Short mmCIF file of C-alpha atoms in Angstrom, two decimals:
data_model
loop_
_atom_site.label_atom_id
_atom_site.label_comp_id
_atom_site.label_asym_id
_atom_site.label_seq_id
_atom_site.Cartn_x
_atom_site.Cartn_y
_atom_site.Cartn_z
CA UNK A 398 14.13 -38.93 0.98
CA UNK A 399 11.96 -35.82 0.60
CA UNK A 400 13.25 -32.34 1.50
CA UNK A 401 10.70 -32.11 4.28
CA UNK A 402 11.78 -35.38 5.91
CA UNK A 403 15.45 -34.46 5.52
CA UNK A 404 14.99 -31.16 7.32
CA UNK A 405 12.89 -32.71 10.04
CA UNK A 406 15.85 -34.92 11.05
CA UNK A 407 18.48 -32.17 11.30
CA UNK A 408 18.79 -29.18 13.63
CA UNK A 409 18.55 -25.57 12.55
CA UNK A 410 22.29 -24.98 12.94
CA UNK A 411 22.90 -27.28 9.95
CA UNK A 412 20.63 -25.08 7.84
CA UNK A 413 22.43 -21.98 9.05
CA UNK A 414 25.83 -23.52 8.30
CA UNK A 415 24.75 -24.37 4.76
CA UNK A 416 23.34 -20.89 4.35
CA UNK A 417 26.61 -19.27 5.42
CA UNK A 418 28.52 -21.44 2.96
CA UNK A 419 26.17 -20.38 0.16
CA UNK A 420 26.63 -16.76 1.24
CA UNK A 421 30.40 -17.05 0.90
CA UNK A 422 30.03 -18.72 -2.50
CA UNK A 423 27.74 -15.94 -3.73
CA UNK A 424 30.15 -13.27 -2.58
CA UNK A 425 33.04 -14.91 -4.44
CA UNK A 426 30.81 -15.17 -7.52
CA UNK A 427 29.98 -11.46 -7.38
CA UNK A 428 33.71 -10.64 -7.29
CA UNK A 429 34.28 -12.59 -10.50
CA UNK A 430 31.41 -10.74 -12.19
CA UNK A 431 32.98 -7.38 -11.40
CA UNK A 432 35.86 -7.33 -13.93
CA UNK A 433 36.53 -3.61 -13.50
CA UNK A 434 36.79 -4.11 -9.74
CA UNK A 435 34.37 -1.27 -9.10
CA UNK A 436 33.47 -0.50 -5.48
CA UNK A 437 30.06 -1.05 -4.00
CA UNK A 438 28.16 2.12 -3.05
CA UNK A 439 29.02 3.39 0.45
CA UNK A 440 27.30 2.00 3.51
CA UNK A 441 27.79 0.20 6.84
CA UNK A 442 30.34 -2.61 6.51
CA UNK A 443 28.93 -5.03 9.07
CA UNK A 444 30.61 -8.27 10.09
CA UNK A 445 32.00 -11.21 8.11
CA UNK A 446 29.26 -13.46 6.65
CA UNK A 447 26.37 -12.00 8.68
CA UNK A 448 26.98 -8.49 7.30
CA UNK A 449 24.86 -5.70 8.81
CA UNK A 450 22.37 -8.04 10.46
CA UNK A 451 22.52 -6.12 13.74
CA UNK A 452 22.28 -2.73 12.01
CA UNK A 453 18.98 -3.45 10.24
CA UNK A 454 16.31 -0.93 11.27
CA UNK A 455 14.04 -2.28 13.99
CA UNK A 456 11.20 0.19 13.42
CA UNK A 457 10.31 3.05 11.06
CA UNK A 458 13.09 2.12 8.61
CA UNK A 459 12.50 5.23 6.48
CA UNK A 460 13.70 7.41 9.37
CA UNK A 461 16.75 5.26 10.09
CA UNK A 462 17.68 5.13 6.40
CA UNK A 463 17.35 8.92 6.28
CA UNK A 464 19.80 9.21 9.18
CA UNK A 465 22.20 6.87 7.40
CA UNK A 466 22.05 9.07 4.30
CA UNK A 467 23.57 11.92 6.32
CA UNK A 468 26.69 9.76 6.64
CA UNK A 469 26.74 7.76 3.41
CA UNK A 470 24.81 9.92 0.93
CA UNK A 471 21.74 9.07 -1.13
CA UNK A 472 22.96 5.57 -2.08
CA UNK A 473 23.46 3.22 0.87
CA UNK A 474 24.71 -0.32 0.25
CA UNK A 475 24.85 -3.08 2.86
CA UNK A 476 24.51 -6.84 3.13
CA UNK A 477 22.59 -9.05 5.53
CA UNK A 478 23.43 -12.78 5.56
CA UNK A 479 24.74 -12.47 2.00
CA UNK A 480 21.72 -10.56 0.69
CA UNK A 481 22.76 -7.18 -0.78
CA UNK A 482 20.56 -4.13 -0.17
CA UNK A 483 20.72 -0.69 -1.79
CA UNK A 484 18.69 2.17 -0.29
CA UNK A 485 17.96 5.09 -2.62
CA UNK A 486 17.59 8.16 -0.46
CA UNK A 487 16.51 10.78 -3.01
CA UNK A 488 13.95 11.14 -5.77
CA UNK A 489 16.73 11.74 -8.30
CA UNK A 490 18.38 8.38 -7.52
CA UNK A 491 15.02 6.56 -7.53
CA UNK A 492 14.13 8.00 -10.94
CA UNK A 493 17.57 7.23 -12.35
CA UNK A 494 17.34 3.59 -11.30
CA UNK A 495 13.64 2.73 -11.50
CA UNK A 496 12.61 4.90 -14.46
CA UNK A 497 15.64 5.14 -16.73
CA UNK A 498 16.87 1.57 -16.03
CA UNK A 499 13.50 -0.03 -15.40
CA UNK A 500 14.21 -3.12 -17.53
CA UNK A 501 16.81 -4.22 -14.95
CA UNK A 502 15.14 -2.98 -11.78
CA UNK A 503 11.49 -4.11 -11.90
CA UNK A 504 11.76 -7.57 -10.38
CA UNK A 505 10.70 -8.63 -6.87
CA UNK A 506 12.50 -10.84 -4.40
CA UNK A 507 11.30 -14.41 -4.10
CA UNK A 508 9.49 -13.90 -0.73
CA UNK A 509 8.56 -17.55 0.02
CA UNK A 510 6.35 -16.60 2.97
CA UNK A 511 4.04 -14.27 1.02
CA UNK A 512 4.03 -15.99 -2.37
CA UNK A 513 4.67 -19.70 -1.84
CA UNK A 514 3.26 -20.32 1.64
CA UNK A 515 0.50 -17.69 1.94
CA UNK A 516 -0.58 -17.91 -1.72
CA UNK A 517 -0.24 -14.26 -2.77
CA UNK A 518 1.72 -15.12 -5.92
CA UNK A 519 -1.19 -13.72 -7.95
CA UNK A 520 -0.97 -10.27 -6.34
CA UNK A 521 0.72 -7.71 -8.59
CA UNK A 522 2.74 -6.12 -5.79
CA UNK A 523 4.57 -9.38 -5.04
CA UNK A 524 4.81 -11.08 -8.44
CA UNK A 525 8.21 -11.60 -10.06
CA UNK A 526 8.85 -9.47 -13.14
CA UNK A 527 8.22 -11.27 -16.42
CA UNK A 528 5.51 -12.32 -18.89
CA UNK A 529 3.04 -13.44 -16.20
CA UNK A 530 3.36 -10.16 -14.31
CA UNK A 531 2.96 -8.17 -17.53
CA UNK A 532 -0.23 -10.08 -18.36
CA UNK A 533 -1.67 -9.42 -14.88
CA UNK A 534 -0.61 -5.78 -14.99
CA UNK A 535 -2.26 -5.26 -18.37
CA UNK A 536 -5.51 -6.85 -17.16
CA UNK A 537 -5.54 -4.66 -14.06
CA UNK A 538 -4.78 -1.47 -15.97
CA UNK A 539 -7.65 -2.12 -18.35
CA UNK A 540 -10.02 -1.92 -15.38
CA UNK A 541 -8.40 1.07 -13.61
CA UNK A 542 -7.18 3.27 -16.43
CA UNK A 543 -7.92 7.01 -15.89
CA UNK A 544 -10.40 6.89 -18.77
CA UNK A 545 -12.29 4.01 -17.10
CA UNK A 546 -12.45 4.94 -13.43
CA UNK A 547 -15.11 7.58 -14.06
CA UNK A 548 -17.53 4.64 -14.25
CA UNK A 549 -16.85 3.95 -10.57
CA UNK A 550 -17.45 7.49 -9.30
CA UNK A 551 -21.17 6.92 -8.51
CA UNK A 552 -20.10 4.06 -6.22
CA UNK A 553 -17.64 6.34 -4.42
CA UNK A 554 -20.37 8.95 -3.91
CA UNK A 555 -22.95 6.51 -2.59
CA UNK A 556 -20.63 4.71 -0.18
CA UNK A 557 -19.21 7.97 1.18
CA UNK A 558 -22.74 9.23 1.85
CA UNK A 559 -23.61 5.98 3.61
CA UNK A 560 -20.45 6.58 5.66
CA UNK A 561 -21.69 10.07 6.62
CA UNK A 562 -24.92 8.54 7.92
CA UNK A 563 -23.10 5.89 9.95
CA UNK A 564 -20.96 8.64 11.50
CA UNK A 565 -24.13 10.44 12.60
CA UNK A 566 -25.34 7.34 14.42
CA UNK A 567 -22.07 6.25 16.09
CA UNK A 568 -19.31 8.83 15.58
CA UNK A 569 -16.97 7.15 18.05
CA UNK A 570 -16.78 4.15 15.73
CA UNK A 571 -15.27 6.20 12.90
CA UNK A 572 -12.32 3.78 12.45
CA UNK A 573 -14.73 0.91 11.87
CA UNK A 574 -16.89 3.03 9.57
CA UNK A 575 -13.87 3.95 7.43
CA UNK A 576 -12.98 0.28 7.04
CA UNK A 577 -16.55 -0.57 6.13
CA UNK A 578 -16.83 2.27 3.61
CA UNK A 579 -13.84 1.30 1.55
CA UNK A 580 -14.48 -2.40 1.84
CA UNK A 581 -17.98 -1.70 0.50
CA UNK A 582 -16.64 0.44 -2.37
CA UNK A 583 -14.14 -2.12 -3.58
CA UNK A 584 -16.57 -5.03 -3.28
CA UNK A 585 -19.21 -3.13 -5.25
CA UNK A 586 -16.75 -2.15 -8.00
CA UNK A 587 -15.03 -5.54 -8.23
CA UNK A 588 -18.00 -7.86 -7.64
CA UNK A 589 -21.22 -5.83 -7.67
CA UNK A 590 -21.61 -7.02 -4.08
CA UNK A 591 -23.51 -5.03 -1.43
CA UNK A 592 -22.12 -5.63 2.03
CA UNK A 593 -24.30 -6.49 5.01
CA UNK A 594 -22.67 -4.26 7.63
CA UNK A 595 -19.16 -4.18 9.06
CA UNK A 596 -19.33 -7.83 10.11
CA UNK A 597 -19.95 -8.95 6.54
CA UNK A 598 -17.72 -12.02 5.98
CA UNK A 599 -16.14 -10.57 2.84
CA UNK A 600 -15.18 -7.36 4.66
CA UNK A 601 -13.70 -9.38 7.52
CA UNK A 602 -11.82 -11.44 4.94
CA UNK A 603 -10.18 -8.29 3.54
CA UNK A 604 -9.10 -7.24 7.03
CA UNK A 605 -7.66 -10.69 7.83
CA UNK A 606 -5.78 -10.83 4.53
CA UNK A 607 -4.29 -7.37 5.08
CA UNK A 608 -3.23 -8.33 8.58
CA UNK A 609 -1.18 -11.15 7.10
CA UNK A 610 0.38 -8.93 4.44
CA UNK A 611 1.30 -6.29 7.00
CA UNK A 612 3.08 -8.88 9.11
CA UNK A 613 4.85 -10.68 6.26
CA UNK A 614 5.33 -7.87 3.74
CA UNK A 615 8.69 -6.57 4.96
CA UNK A 616 11.69 -8.50 3.55
CA UNK A 617 13.12 -10.68 6.28
CA UNK A 618 10.04 -10.45 8.50
CA UNK A 619 10.16 -14.26 8.51
CA UNK A 620 13.43 -16.21 8.37
CA UNK A 621 12.06 -18.38 5.57
CA UNK A 622 12.46 -15.37 3.24
CA UNK A 623 16.21 -15.46 3.86
CA UNK A 624 16.48 -19.25 3.96
CA UNK A 625 13.88 -20.51 1.42
CA UNK A 626 14.63 -24.17 2.19
CA UNK A 627 12.84 -23.62 5.50
CA UNK A 628 9.52 -23.69 3.67
CA UNK A 629 9.83 -27.49 3.69
CA UNK A 630 9.96 -27.63 7.49
CA UNK A 631 6.73 -29.35 8.60
CA UNK A 632 4.21 -27.46 10.69
CA UNK A 633 4.71 -29.76 13.70
CA UNK A 634 8.48 -29.15 13.87
CA UNK A 635 9.58 -27.14 16.97
CA UNK A 636 9.85 -23.45 16.14
CA UNK A 637 7.89 -23.72 12.87
CA UNK A 638 5.14 -21.35 14.02
CA UNK A 639 5.52 -19.51 10.69
CA UNK A 640 4.00 -22.57 8.98
CA UNK A 641 0.90 -22.41 11.17
CA UNK A 642 0.47 -18.72 10.40
CA UNK A 643 1.03 -19.35 6.70
CA UNK A 644 -1.59 -22.13 6.62
CA UNK A 645 -4.23 -19.86 8.19
CA UNK A 646 -3.39 -16.95 5.88
CA UNK A 647 -3.34 -19.25 2.83
CA UNK A 648 -6.93 -20.28 3.52
CA UNK A 649 -7.89 -16.62 3.90
CA UNK A 650 -6.21 -15.85 0.55
CA UNK A 651 -8.06 -18.67 -1.19
CA UNK A 652 -11.39 -17.52 0.25
CA UNK A 653 -10.66 -13.94 -0.79
CA UNK A 654 -9.91 -15.00 -4.37
CA UNK A 655 -12.60 -17.62 -4.91
CA UNK A 656 -15.72 -16.86 -2.85
CA UNK A 657 -16.72 -13.45 -4.24
CA UNK A 658 -15.86 -14.52 -7.79
CA UNK A 659 -18.07 -17.61 -7.49
CA UNK A 660 -20.80 -15.36 -6.08
CA UNK A 661 -20.66 -13.28 -9.29
CA UNK A 662 -20.77 -16.36 -11.51
CA UNK A 663 -23.86 -17.61 -9.66
CA UNK A 664 -25.54 -14.20 -9.96
CA UNK A 665 -24.82 -14.15 -13.70
CA UNK A 666 -26.43 -17.59 -14.11
CA UNK A 667 -29.52 -16.30 -12.30
CA UNK A 668 -29.61 -13.10 -14.35
CA UNK A 669 -29.29 -10.93 -11.21
CA UNK A 670 -25.64 -9.85 -11.45
CA UNK A 671 -24.80 -6.16 -11.11
CA UNK A 672 -22.30 -4.90 -13.75
CA UNK A 673 -18.79 -4.79 -12.27
CA UNK A 674 -15.19 -5.69 -13.04
CA UNK A 675 -15.85 -9.41 -12.60
CA UNK A 676 -18.90 -9.50 -14.89
CA UNK A 677 -16.92 -7.68 -17.60
CA UNK A 678 -14.04 -10.13 -17.36
CA UNK A 679 -16.30 -13.20 -17.20
CA UNK A 680 -18.14 -12.02 -20.32
CA UNK A 681 -14.79 -11.89 -22.12
CA UNK A 682 -13.75 -15.43 -21.15
CA UNK A 683 -13.49 -18.09 -23.88
CA UNK A 684 -15.93 -21.01 -24.03
CA UNK A 685 -15.86 -23.63 -21.30
CA UNK A 686 -14.21 -26.18 -23.62
CA UNK A 687 -11.48 -23.77 -24.76
CA UNK A 688 -8.01 -24.94 -23.56
CA UNK A 689 -7.18 -21.45 -22.31
CA UNK A 690 -10.37 -21.08 -20.27
CA UNK A 691 -8.90 -22.10 -16.90
CA UNK A 692 -5.91 -19.77 -17.26
CA UNK A 693 -8.07 -16.83 -18.33
CA UNK A 694 -10.53 -17.40 -15.49
CA UNK A 695 -7.69 -17.50 -12.98
CA UNK A 696 -6.44 -14.20 -14.39
CA UNK A 697 -9.91 -12.67 -13.96
CA UNK A 698 -10.12 -13.91 -10.37
CA UNK A 699 -6.73 -12.47 -9.51
CA UNK A 700 -7.46 -9.13 -11.13
CA UNK A 701 -10.64 -8.68 -9.10
CA UNK A 702 -9.05 -9.84 -5.84
CA UNK A 703 -6.03 -7.55 -6.38
CA UNK A 704 -8.42 -4.62 -6.67
CA UNK A 705 -10.36 -5.51 -3.58
CA UNK A 706 -7.28 -6.19 -1.48
CA UNK A 707 -4.92 -3.37 -2.49
CA UNK A 708 -7.47 -0.64 -3.11
CA UNK A 709 -9.22 -0.77 0.23
CA UNK A 710 -6.36 -0.76 2.70
CA UNK A 711 -4.14 1.92 1.14
CA UNK A 712 -7.04 4.37 0.83
CA UNK A 713 -8.51 3.77 4.25
CA UNK A 714 -5.08 4.32 5.84
CA UNK A 715 -4.90 7.69 4.09
CA UNK A 716 -8.41 8.59 5.31
CA UNK A 717 -7.51 7.82 8.93
CA UNK A 718 -4.49 10.10 8.48
CA UNK A 719 -6.84 12.83 7.24
CA UNK A 720 -8.98 12.65 10.40
CA UNK A 721 -5.88 12.93 12.58
CA UNK A 722 -4.52 15.86 10.53
CA UNK A 723 -7.78 17.79 10.93
CA UNK A 724 -7.50 17.55 14.72
CA UNK A 725 -3.84 18.58 14.75
CA UNK A 726 -4.25 21.35 12.17
CA UNK A 727 -7.64 23.00 12.73
CA UNK A 728 -6.70 25.99 10.52
CA UNK A 729 -6.49 23.67 7.50
CA UNK A 730 -9.94 22.31 8.37
CA UNK A 731 -11.37 25.84 8.64
CA UNK A 732 -9.96 26.95 5.27
CA UNK A 733 -11.25 23.79 3.57
CA UNK A 734 -14.74 24.31 4.97
CA UNK A 735 -14.80 27.94 3.87
CA UNK A 736 -14.03 26.86 0.31
CA UNK A 737 -16.63 24.10 0.39
CA UNK A 738 -19.31 26.47 1.71
CA UNK A 739 -18.63 29.01 -1.04
CA UNK A 740 -18.83 26.40 -3.83
CA UNK A 741 -21.51 23.97 -2.61
CA UNK A 742 -24.02 26.41 -1.08
CA UNK A 743 -25.61 23.87 1.24
CA UNK A 744 -25.35 20.65 -0.79
CA UNK A 745 -22.93 17.72 -0.78
CA UNK A 746 -20.02 17.62 -3.24
CA UNK A 747 -19.99 15.83 -6.57
CA UNK A 748 -16.97 14.93 -8.69
CA UNK A 749 -17.98 17.72 -11.08
CA UNK A 750 -17.05 20.19 -8.29
CA UNK A 751 -13.44 19.08 -8.14
CA UNK A 752 -11.98 21.75 -10.41
CA UNK A 753 -13.69 24.42 -8.31
CA UNK A 754 -12.09 23.18 -5.06
CA UNK A 755 -8.35 23.93 -5.27
CA UNK A 756 -7.82 23.96 -1.50
CA UNK A 757 -9.49 20.56 -1.12
CA UNK A 758 -7.25 19.19 -3.89
CA UNK A 759 -4.23 20.71 -2.14
CA UNK A 760 -5.36 19.07 1.10
CA UNK A 761 -5.59 15.69 -0.67
CA UNK A 762 -2.02 16.16 -1.94
CA UNK A 763 -0.71 17.19 1.45
CA UNK A 764 -2.49 14.27 3.10
CA UNK A 765 -0.59 11.86 0.81
CA UNK A 766 2.72 13.70 1.28
CA UNK A 767 2.67 14.37 5.04
CA UNK A 768 2.30 10.76 6.24
CA UNK A 769 2.80 8.24 3.47
CA UNK A 770 0.86 5.00 3.44
CA UNK A 771 3.97 3.18 2.15
CA UNK A 772 7.09 5.02 3.30
CA UNK A 773 9.55 2.69 1.61
CA UNK A 774 7.26 0.43 -0.40
CA UNK A 775 8.19 -3.02 -1.61
CA UNK A 776 11.82 -3.58 -2.69
CA UNK A 777 12.76 -3.93 -6.36
CA UNK A 778 15.38 -6.51 -7.36
CA UNK A 779 18.28 -6.12 -9.79
CA UNK A 780 17.78 -8.73 -12.51
CA UNK A 781 21.41 -8.48 -13.70
CA UNK A 782 24.72 -7.06 -12.54
CA UNK A 783 24.96 -3.35 -13.25
CA UNK A 784 27.44 -0.49 -13.17
CA UNK A 785 26.02 2.85 -12.07
CA UNK A 786 27.77 6.12 -11.32
CA UNK A 787 31.10 4.34 -10.82
CA UNK A 788 29.67 1.66 -8.50
CA UNK A 789 28.96 -2.05 -8.93
CA UNK A 790 25.41 -3.25 -8.16
CA UNK A 791 25.29 -7.07 -8.10
CA UNK A 792 22.46 -9.15 -9.49
CA UNK A 793 19.88 -9.94 -6.82
CA UNK A 794 20.36 -6.69 -4.90
CA UNK A 795 17.19 -5.50 -3.13
CA UNK A 796 16.64 -1.83 -3.93
CA UNK A 797 14.56 0.23 -1.52
CA UNK A 798 13.43 3.74 -2.42
CA UNK A 799 12.93 5.98 0.59
CA UNK A 800 9.69 7.58 -0.58
CA UNK A 801 9.34 9.38 2.74
CA UNK A 802 12.66 11.18 2.17
CA UNK A 803 11.60 12.23 -1.35
CA UNK A 804 8.45 13.89 0.04
CA UNK A 805 10.13 15.38 3.14
CA UNK A 806 13.13 16.93 1.44
CA UNK A 807 13.65 20.34 3.11
CA UNK A 808 15.20 21.63 -0.12
CA UNK A 809 11.82 21.06 -1.81
CA UNK A 810 9.29 21.45 1.04
CA UNK A 811 9.64 24.15 3.66
CA UNK A 812 8.85 22.75 7.13
CA UNK A 813 8.30 19.27 5.63
CA UNK A 814 7.01 17.73 8.88
CA UNK A 815 4.14 20.22 9.07
CA UNK A 816 0.73 19.68 7.44
CA UNK A 817 0.42 22.70 5.13
CA UNK A 818 -1.98 22.25 2.17
CA UNK A 819 -1.23 25.80 0.99
CA UNK A 820 2.21 24.67 -0.13
CA UNK A 821 0.39 23.27 -3.19
CA UNK A 822 -1.31 26.59 -4.06
CA UNK A 823 0.01 29.52 -6.05
CA UNK A 824 -0.42 33.20 -5.08
CA UNK A 825 -3.87 33.22 -6.68
CA UNK A 826 -5.08 30.28 -4.59
CA UNK A 827 -5.04 27.81 -7.49
CA UNK A 828 -3.19 24.49 -7.61
CA UNK A 829 0.51 25.06 -8.28
CA UNK A 830 1.58 22.21 -10.55
CA UNK A 831 5.25 23.18 -10.25
CA UNK A 832 5.33 21.86 -6.66
CA UNK A 833 6.55 18.26 -6.36
CA UNK A 834 3.45 16.07 -6.50
CA UNK A 835 3.10 13.28 -3.92
CA UNK A 836 2.37 10.94 -6.84
CA UNK A 837 6.08 10.92 -7.77
CA UNK A 838 6.80 8.72 -4.74
CA UNK A 839 3.67 7.86 -2.74
CA UNK A 840 2.49 5.12 -5.14
CA UNK A 841 5.82 3.47 -5.96
CA UNK A 842 8.26 3.88 -8.83
CA UNK A 843 8.83 2.86 -12.42
CA UNK A 844 6.98 -0.11 -13.85
CA UNK A 845 5.97 -1.08 -10.31
CA UNK A 846 3.97 2.09 -9.70
CA UNK A 847 0.52 1.29 -8.29
CA UNK A 848 -1.93 1.02 -11.22
CA UNK A 849 -4.87 1.71 -8.89
CA UNK A 850 -3.61 5.13 -7.80
CA UNK A 851 -6.20 7.12 -9.79
CA UNK A 852 -9.08 5.12 -8.28
CA UNK A 853 -7.62 5.61 -4.80
CA UNK A 854 -7.23 9.35 -5.36
CA UNK A 855 -10.90 9.63 -6.39
CA UNK A 856 -12.00 7.90 -3.21
CA UNK A 857 -9.81 10.07 -1.02
CA UNK A 858 -11.08 13.29 -2.61
CA UNK A 859 -14.74 12.38 -2.19
CA UNK A 860 -14.28 11.24 1.41
CA UNK A 861 -12.42 14.42 2.44
CA UNK A 862 -14.72 16.85 0.63
CA UNK A 863 -17.94 15.19 1.85
CA UNK A 864 -16.86 14.82 5.46
CA UNK A 865 -15.67 18.42 5.82
CA UNK A 866 -18.82 19.74 4.11
CA UNK A 867 -21.03 18.56 6.98
CA UNK A 868 -18.84 17.66 9.98
CA UNK A 869 -16.38 19.31 12.34
CA UNK A 870 -13.56 16.97 13.40
CA UNK A 871 -12.49 17.94 16.91
CA UNK A 872 -10.10 16.62 19.59
CA UNK A 873 -11.53 14.49 22.39
CA UNK A 874 -12.21 16.07 25.78
CA UNK A 875 -10.51 15.12 29.03
CA UNK A 876 -12.29 14.58 32.35
CA UNK A 877 -12.37 18.35 32.91
CA UNK A 878 -14.01 19.02 29.56
CA UNK A 879 -10.83 20.45 28.00
CA UNK A 880 -9.51 19.38 24.55
CA UNK A 881 -6.85 16.67 24.70
CA UNK A 882 -3.52 17.12 22.97
CA UNK A 883 -2.97 14.38 20.38
CA UNK A 884 0.28 13.39 18.65
CA UNK A 885 0.82 11.86 15.23
CA UNK A 886 1.84 8.27 16.02
CA UNK A 887 1.93 5.71 13.19
CA UNK A 888 2.68 2.01 12.78
CA UNK A 889 5.97 0.99 11.17
CA UNK A 890 4.46 -1.82 9.08
CA UNK A 891 4.64 -2.02 5.30
CA UNK A 892 1.30 -0.15 5.22
CA UNK A 893 1.65 2.66 7.75
CA UNK A 894 -1.53 3.59 9.62
CA UNK A 895 -2.19 6.00 12.49
CA UNK A 896 -2.29 4.29 15.85
CA UNK A 897 -5.88 4.28 17.16
CA UNK A 898 -6.98 7.67 18.45
CA UNK A 899 -10.21 9.28 19.64
CA UNK A 900 -11.93 12.35 18.26
CA UNK A 901 -15.28 14.12 18.28
CA UNK A 902 -17.16 14.23 14.98
CA UNK A 903 -20.01 16.74 15.18
CA UNK A 904 -22.43 18.00 12.50
CA UNK A 905 -21.56 21.60 11.63
CA UNK A 906 -25.16 22.81 11.93
CA UNK A 907 -28.77 21.66 12.07
CA UNK A 908 -28.90 22.10 8.27
CA UNK A 909 -25.86 19.82 7.93
CA UNK A 910 -27.57 17.29 10.19
CA UNK A 911 -30.62 17.27 7.92
CA UNK A 912 -28.44 17.01 4.81
CA UNK A 913 -26.71 13.93 6.23
CA UNK A 914 -30.00 12.25 7.12
CA UNK A 915 -31.46 12.88 3.66
CA UNK A 916 -28.39 12.33 1.46
CA UNK A 917 -29.44 8.86 0.28
CA UNK A 918 -33.20 9.44 0.27
CA UNK A 919 -33.62 10.48 -3.35
CA UNK A 920 -31.27 8.07 -5.10
#
């Protein structure tokens, strides 16, 4: 009898009973592997077998974990249905574990929903640590190394300027224009593909894929992540709605991986392909009759799709945060525009201007620090039992670094909840490199740090500098013509994004209006 048919004949409570028995067995096993009888790190004790199931954060976990740290310290251990968790509440703890002990703390949890049912097992962020992950990581780094990403800067410039023109036409649609801009940038870099507007099927595919990842990316978001045997439950079985969602997202994942790559191959056959990541990787593939061809082609596909999935959403979330910050902190906008005016003298910025724009660079840093795109990131997994600082950390523990806490530490950042770019400047108005950089936590930790962070940072700089050079970002007006008061409200998903808000985006002058209209004329 197959697993699927077995499960279809038995109620859920049998699965739960088996799971609780396995939980008890695992706990007894962990005791035997702790010969020195070391304690676990402090944390909520929970209930027998189910652990701290009812204590798990319901929303904005980084804030709840931060509150817990006031009671338990910067290491918080708890269990949920037999699964151990360890929250690291300070940068020092995260560096100790993820940097100095990276060989034991670079794995990922199994995550059946994301990897096995939705088909994201080729995405670096979710892959288990090992030879396959190392091969994918190496391939990705070759395309996004700091010495390589300069090749992509002309694409950033062009797509940002196209964004400025779209804002001029329909400023109220700025959310949609941001999505289109970064979808266009990634697709051009990864596939040499020019999008056909916001409704381009490849752009919509990115958005659909990210929607699935946002919903399934948190550990335990679907019960199948805690009870992997549930993946065999057939789609028609009562309560198996997760299977229907997984089937739809799996098709989206396959389309995202295959369709643009096949487009590039067809363009290369016709001699019309534009140089991009995919053309470079296809040129390096072995002959069609080589036994390793299929594996190498799959690696190329996954590298390109990882770029076009991860790069777009993280950066566009940061850009939406920037627009909100400019409304809430108009003084920061004014200072940035004064610097831009003094350096640019009536033109749009280029990457060569970056060293002459310290306040803009400080604003980019503060934008990443103030409201993180990933406040806790994806959990790491302990590959083996470990002893640390007098505590026992069992194999299989999910370790969560509270990146938000590391970048809102009041001992490091005065008034950490305020948006203050000047905190990154010294007394002479230059970048102060002694201030804790957002890069220490905003892009992950250890061997799992985002390899596309330099590309993302380039895109964020060009978007911020170009937009402020020609536009004022203002609050919306109420029915009496008075500015509305906005608040900084964000989603609590794995990728945190500002909740939709309105604003007025107005050219700064008639000269700025002309500059926007003409910015792509002489390419």
